[in-house]
mmCIF file of C-alpha atoms in Angstrom:
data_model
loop_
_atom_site.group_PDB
_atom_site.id
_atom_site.type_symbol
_atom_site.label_atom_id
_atom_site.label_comp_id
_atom_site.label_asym_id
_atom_site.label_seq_id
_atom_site.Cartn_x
_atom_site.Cartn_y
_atom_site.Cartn_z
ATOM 1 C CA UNK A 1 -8.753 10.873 -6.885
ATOM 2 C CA UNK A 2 -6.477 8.242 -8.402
ATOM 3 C CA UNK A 3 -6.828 7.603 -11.765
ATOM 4 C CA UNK A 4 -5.414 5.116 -14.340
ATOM 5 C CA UNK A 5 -5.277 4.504 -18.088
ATOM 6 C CA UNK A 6 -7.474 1.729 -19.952
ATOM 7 C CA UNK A 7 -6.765 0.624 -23.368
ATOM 8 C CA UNK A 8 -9.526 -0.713 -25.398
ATOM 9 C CA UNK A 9 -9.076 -3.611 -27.768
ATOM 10 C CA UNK A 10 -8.909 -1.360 -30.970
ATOM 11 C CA UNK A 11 -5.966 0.881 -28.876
ATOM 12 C CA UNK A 12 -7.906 3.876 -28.056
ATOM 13 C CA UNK A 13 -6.761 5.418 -24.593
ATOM 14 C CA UNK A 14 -9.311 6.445 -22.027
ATOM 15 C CA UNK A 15 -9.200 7.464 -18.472
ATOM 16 C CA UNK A 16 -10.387 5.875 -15.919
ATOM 17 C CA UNK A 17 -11.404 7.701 -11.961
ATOM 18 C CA UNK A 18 -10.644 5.255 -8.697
ATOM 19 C CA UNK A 19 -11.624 5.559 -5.325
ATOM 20 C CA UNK A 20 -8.869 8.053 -3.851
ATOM 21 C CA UNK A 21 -6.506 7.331 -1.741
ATOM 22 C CA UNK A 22 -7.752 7.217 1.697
ATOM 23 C CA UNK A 23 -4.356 6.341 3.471
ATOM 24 C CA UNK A 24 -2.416 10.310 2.659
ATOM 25 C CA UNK A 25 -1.989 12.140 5.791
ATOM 26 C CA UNK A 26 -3.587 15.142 3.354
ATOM 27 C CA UNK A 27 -6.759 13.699 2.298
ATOM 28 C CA UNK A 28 -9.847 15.101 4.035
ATOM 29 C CA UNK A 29 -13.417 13.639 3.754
ATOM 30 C CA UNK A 30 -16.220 15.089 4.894
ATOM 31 C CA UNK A 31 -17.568 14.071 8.145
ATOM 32 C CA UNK A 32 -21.452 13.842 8.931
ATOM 33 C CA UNK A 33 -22.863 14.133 12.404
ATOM 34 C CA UNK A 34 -26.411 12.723 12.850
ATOM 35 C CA UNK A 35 -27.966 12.719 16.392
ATOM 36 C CA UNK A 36 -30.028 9.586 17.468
ATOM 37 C CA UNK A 37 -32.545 10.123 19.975
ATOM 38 C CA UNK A 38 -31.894 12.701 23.518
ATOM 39 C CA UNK A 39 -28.557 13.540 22.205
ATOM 40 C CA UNK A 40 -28.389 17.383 21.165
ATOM 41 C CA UNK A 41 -28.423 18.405 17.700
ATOM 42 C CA UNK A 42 -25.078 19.797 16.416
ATOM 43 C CA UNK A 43 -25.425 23.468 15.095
ATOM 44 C CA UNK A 44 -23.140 22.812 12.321
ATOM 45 C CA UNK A 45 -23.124 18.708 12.145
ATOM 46 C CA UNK A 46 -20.753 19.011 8.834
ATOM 47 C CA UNK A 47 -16.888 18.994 8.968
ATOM 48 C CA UNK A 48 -14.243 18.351 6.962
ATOM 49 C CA UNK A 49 -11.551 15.890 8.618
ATOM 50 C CA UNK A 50 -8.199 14.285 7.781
ATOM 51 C CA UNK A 51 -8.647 10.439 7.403
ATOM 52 C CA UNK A 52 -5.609 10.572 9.239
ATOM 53 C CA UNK A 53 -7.220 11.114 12.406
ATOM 54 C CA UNK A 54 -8.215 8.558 14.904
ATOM 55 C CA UNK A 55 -11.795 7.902 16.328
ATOM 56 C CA UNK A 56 -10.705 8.520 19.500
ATOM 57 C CA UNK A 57 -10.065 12.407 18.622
ATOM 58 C CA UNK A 58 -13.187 12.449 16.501
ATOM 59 C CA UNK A 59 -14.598 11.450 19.827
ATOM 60 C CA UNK A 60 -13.064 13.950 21.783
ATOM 61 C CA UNK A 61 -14.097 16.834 19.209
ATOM 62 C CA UNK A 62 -17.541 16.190 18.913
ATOM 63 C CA UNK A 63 -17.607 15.862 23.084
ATOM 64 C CA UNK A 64 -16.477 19.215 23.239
ATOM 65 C CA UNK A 65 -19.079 20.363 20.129
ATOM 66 C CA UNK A 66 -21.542 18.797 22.417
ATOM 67 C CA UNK A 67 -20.424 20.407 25.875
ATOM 68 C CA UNK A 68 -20.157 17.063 26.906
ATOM 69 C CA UNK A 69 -18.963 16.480 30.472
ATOM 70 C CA UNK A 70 -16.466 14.125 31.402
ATOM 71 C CA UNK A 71 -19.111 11.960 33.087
ATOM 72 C CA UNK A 72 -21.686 11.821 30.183
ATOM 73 C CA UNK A 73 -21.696 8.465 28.110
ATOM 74 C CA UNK A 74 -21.548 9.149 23.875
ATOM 75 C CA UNK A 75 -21.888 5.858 21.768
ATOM 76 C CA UNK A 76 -20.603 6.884 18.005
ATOM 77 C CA UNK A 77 -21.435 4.485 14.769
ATOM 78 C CA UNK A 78 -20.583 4.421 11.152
ATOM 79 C CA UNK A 79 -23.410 4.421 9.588
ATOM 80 C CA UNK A 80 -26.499 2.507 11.219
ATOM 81 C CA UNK A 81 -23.722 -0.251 11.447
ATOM 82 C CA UNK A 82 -21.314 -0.579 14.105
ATOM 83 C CA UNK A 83 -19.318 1.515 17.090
ATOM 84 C CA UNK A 84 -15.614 1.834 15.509
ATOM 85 C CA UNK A 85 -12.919 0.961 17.378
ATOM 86 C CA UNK A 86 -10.884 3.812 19.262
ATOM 87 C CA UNK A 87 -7.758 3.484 17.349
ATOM 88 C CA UNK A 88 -9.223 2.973 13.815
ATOM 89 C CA UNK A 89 -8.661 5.884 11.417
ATOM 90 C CA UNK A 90 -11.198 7.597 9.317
ATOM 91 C CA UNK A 91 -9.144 6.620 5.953
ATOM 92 C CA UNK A 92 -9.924 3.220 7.132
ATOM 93 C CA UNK A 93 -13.282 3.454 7.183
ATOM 94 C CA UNK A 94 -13.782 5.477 4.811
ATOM 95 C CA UNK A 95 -12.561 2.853 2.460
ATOM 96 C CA UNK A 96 -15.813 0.579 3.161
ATOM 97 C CA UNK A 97 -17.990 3.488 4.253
ATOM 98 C CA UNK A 98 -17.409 6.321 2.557
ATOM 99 C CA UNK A 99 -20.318 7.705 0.058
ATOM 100 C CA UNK A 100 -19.538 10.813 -2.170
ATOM 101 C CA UNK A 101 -16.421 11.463 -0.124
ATOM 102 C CA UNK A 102 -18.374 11.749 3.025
ATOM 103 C CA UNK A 103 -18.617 9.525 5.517
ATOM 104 C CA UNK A 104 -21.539 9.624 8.725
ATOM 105 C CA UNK A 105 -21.373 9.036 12.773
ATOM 106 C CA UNK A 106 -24.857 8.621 13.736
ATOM 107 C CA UNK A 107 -23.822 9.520 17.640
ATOM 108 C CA UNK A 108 -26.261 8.895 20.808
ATOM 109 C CA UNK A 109 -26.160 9.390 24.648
ATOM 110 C CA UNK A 110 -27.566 5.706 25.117
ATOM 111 C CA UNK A 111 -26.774 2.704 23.381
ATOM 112 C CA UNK A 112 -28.689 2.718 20.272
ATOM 113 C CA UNK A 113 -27.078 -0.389 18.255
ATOM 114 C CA UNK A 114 -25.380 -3.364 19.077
#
């Protein structure tokens, strides 16, 4: 985490903790998996992932958690709130969606939200 340096009206010094920065390629959040109806549950649905990373390669990892076949649909979403784009990077997301450094894919076989 970032952090910067407040000083009060009478001159004291104090600390203060920011959000970190999501955008270094060295960062890594911790990535929830959350099944939504017939999709199988993930053994270990807890990873930690560089917010460098694109959801297209999240995508492809948890296909092949999943034994996904090629042919076999899987809808991912942030949250209960949208399907992320393919090229949009976790540090991205994270910015707006992160919670305790951890950020969650709710992922289905079907569509589940529009």
């Amino acid at each position: 985490m970032a952090s910067t340096s407040v000083t009060s009206p009478t001159g004291s010094v104090r600390s203060t903790s920011t959000q970190p920065d999501y955008n270094s390629p060295n960062l890594k959040i911790v990535v929830r998996f959350r099944n939504i109806g017939n999709a199988p549950i993930l053994k270990q649905p807890v990873f930690k992932i560089a917010t460098s990373q694109r959801i297209i390669t999240l995508t492809k990892f948890l296909r092949a958690k999943l034994d996904c076949k090629d042919s076999d649909t899987l809808f991912l979403y942030v949250g209960t709130a949208f399907a992320p784009a393919p090229d949009e990077t976790l540090g991205n997301l994270a910015r707006s969606f992160c919670v305790d450094n951890s950020l969650v894919f709710y992922y289905s076989m079907a569509p589940a939200w529009g």
